[in-house]
């Protein structure tokens, strides 16, 4: 057996965790950040330093096992570090890392594109394992990236692996294929952070009455980590573990967003500051139905999260009461269902966490079977309680993490996604009943309250009905009113200040029509180079351009803002064209509406 071991010796720097516990971010003992294929240390765009592979014990024939190569293209949004360089493996290849004992985050970075050496990641399939656990099998980074939501040309696979002392990471190319990787990150975490249970130190086993125990030989993969109702939190803005919390805008979730800017989260001993950053606890989704909260009894707040069938999942739910009106027990009380099963009948966040603005998190284990296909949706439902006289018929969710556990054979790998099948078409998805009104309307509601004696500040709650995919942070319209409210009930405090369909772009058929960023358009047309103009029409010029790293030639129609075809018409044309495209009449590929530009991208027809 030819197993090439590339030993990396790193001096372990022990850092003492500074006291205080409650609000301090975690300081990891081990941090490895390796830009595979590079030969000098480089900083990434967030200022983190990536080091080259430190080759101290390279087998004499390692040149046969692997080589390094540079990506041929840099798609917009792809960071130079670590994505533009890769190590490509011809045969089995093992990295060994010396780490402190315990579970580690292992993050693998992939940019599936074409490389200078002639390697094309589209034809690459491989297996990855760590200390006997299979993380990925017959893995295609290309198919996985193509199916990613939000759309991305690169991808990061995050695992949580148990290690004694050596973390042996092996890449094994499939037959007639090469394997590759762009970056490797290893970060330690607080002791048994994902295995000892939530803040109550227990993992509820959904579907039985018992507790679930995660043995110390089990590895996990992060499948979803969402900042519900909030923005994407980047690695450097996490509480010390460099996790990414994605915004849930791209998912088809129910509920309204509640965001109380500047709210101070009161971390506690049971939920210390490293559990999740303030951004996660400060925003949430709730049910709404402000005019008639009783209606909520007829509904659930529902989330659909796509997973692989045949595995157990650790579901970690984060909660925090931030609305000033909810400041006592027995006000907002609700039940949690995971995978259609009752998971916790009685959740009162104030009661459990000890007070308003105190965060908390609960852990559940659920097995997802094959009844609904290979990649079903795991459904989470939150339903208001009615039988204990709670004051508000409401629920909430601030954050969610879904982690896949390896099966009894030590396997974590699922099938490759099929990019032709958008997850929206999952057959078992039963959509939650829509709220009153058209979801495509941007309904901005503001709630202004003079807070409690302690807070003394005026809170502004901006609540927005959002369409999936299409909300930018600066789309929030903040309306404030300084009128203190004397009402003790919640509903009347909410003032509807606008319900106009200000941006009908939110109703664009995003499944049919690709959205380009202005930088993609500029790089496609060489910043609208005049030489590339192939026609001038009534509403603007048409450029010949290239997208997808040069692979696709397109015609780019840049509508002149001064032309009488306003934004409204732009959207109408777009909607019409993409519907037509659907029946294969017109070759619209996508559009761009960044930066006040109105740009349409068509398939290029050389002869008109
Ligand atoms: C490579 O690894 C695979 C899976 O671990 C193993 O089956 C195979 O024998 C190895 N091949 C070589 C050439 O070492
Ligand atoms: C990792 O690889 C090294 C070198 O091949 C070996 O000595 C060690 O036992 C391996 N450790 C584990 C946990 O597999
Ligand atoms: C796992 O737990 C068992 C029993 O609790 C213990 O004996 C063993 O050393 C632990 N292994 C690791 C890797 O921590
Ligand atoms: C709790 O909220 C109510 C309004 O729902 C308010 O009247 C009361 O003063 C608040 N109590 C405290 C202690 O903040
Ligand atoms: C809420 O979700 C649970 C579990 O999925 C389901 O049994 C129940 O019927 C739902 N309730 C409503 C009102 O939709
Ligand atoms: C934070 O929570 C703790 C525990 O519930 C409580 O004793 C303390 O008063 C709270 N602090 C603030 C500033 O709300
Ligand atoms: C995960 O794999 C390890 C090693 O094969 C095994 O000991 C453990 O029981 C597995 N975990 C689960 C939850 O099956
Ligand atoms: C590997 O994945 C590809 C793409 O999903 C699939 O077509 C192929 O059948 C898989 N091969 C094996 C051996 O599972």
Short mmCIF file of C-alpha atoms and ligand atoms in Angstrom, two decimals, residues 132-133 212-215 217-219 312 405-411, ligand 7:
data_model
loop_
_atom_site.label_atom_id
_atom_site.label_comp_id
_atom_site.label_asym_id
_atom_site.label_seq_id
_atom_site.Cartn_x
_atom_site.Cartn_y
_atom_site.Cartn_z
CA UNK A 132 -11.15 5.89 10.08
CA UNK A 133 -14.32 7.99 9.67
CA UNK A 212 -29.59 10.84 23.42
CA UNK A 213 -25.88 10.37 24.05
CA UNK A 214 -23.20 11.29 21.52
CA UNK A 215 -20.25 8.97 22.10
CA UNK A 217 -16.00 8.46 18.78
CA UNK A 218 -18.72 10.18 16.74
CA UNK A 219 -17.96 12.77 14.07
CA UNK A 312 -29.24 11.05 12.93
CA UNK A 405 -23.92 12.41 12.94
CA UNK A 406 -21.91 9.60 11.36
CA UNK A 407 -23.79 6.30 11.04
CA UNK A 408 -22.87 3.12 12.86
CA UNK A 409 -20.39 2.23 10.09
CA UNK A 410 -18.48 5.44 10.74
CA UNK A 411 -19.81 7.10 7.56
C1 LIG B 7 -19.66 7.03 14.45
O1 LIG B 7 -18.57 6.22 14.06
C2 LIG B 7 -17.78 5.74 15.16
C3 LIG B 7 -16.59 5.05 14.58
O2 LIG B 7 -16.96 4.11 13.63
C4 LIG B 7 -18.65 4.83 16.02
O3 LIG B 7 -17.92 4.38 17.13
C5 LIG B 7 -19.85 5.62 16.50
O4 LIG B 7 -20.72 4.80 17.23
C6 LIG B 7 -20.61 6.22 15.33
N1 LIG B 7 -21.65 7.09 15.82
C7 LIG B 7 -22.96 6.85 15.68
C8 LIG B 7 -23.89 7.86 16.23
O5 LIG B 7 -23.36 5.84 15.15
#
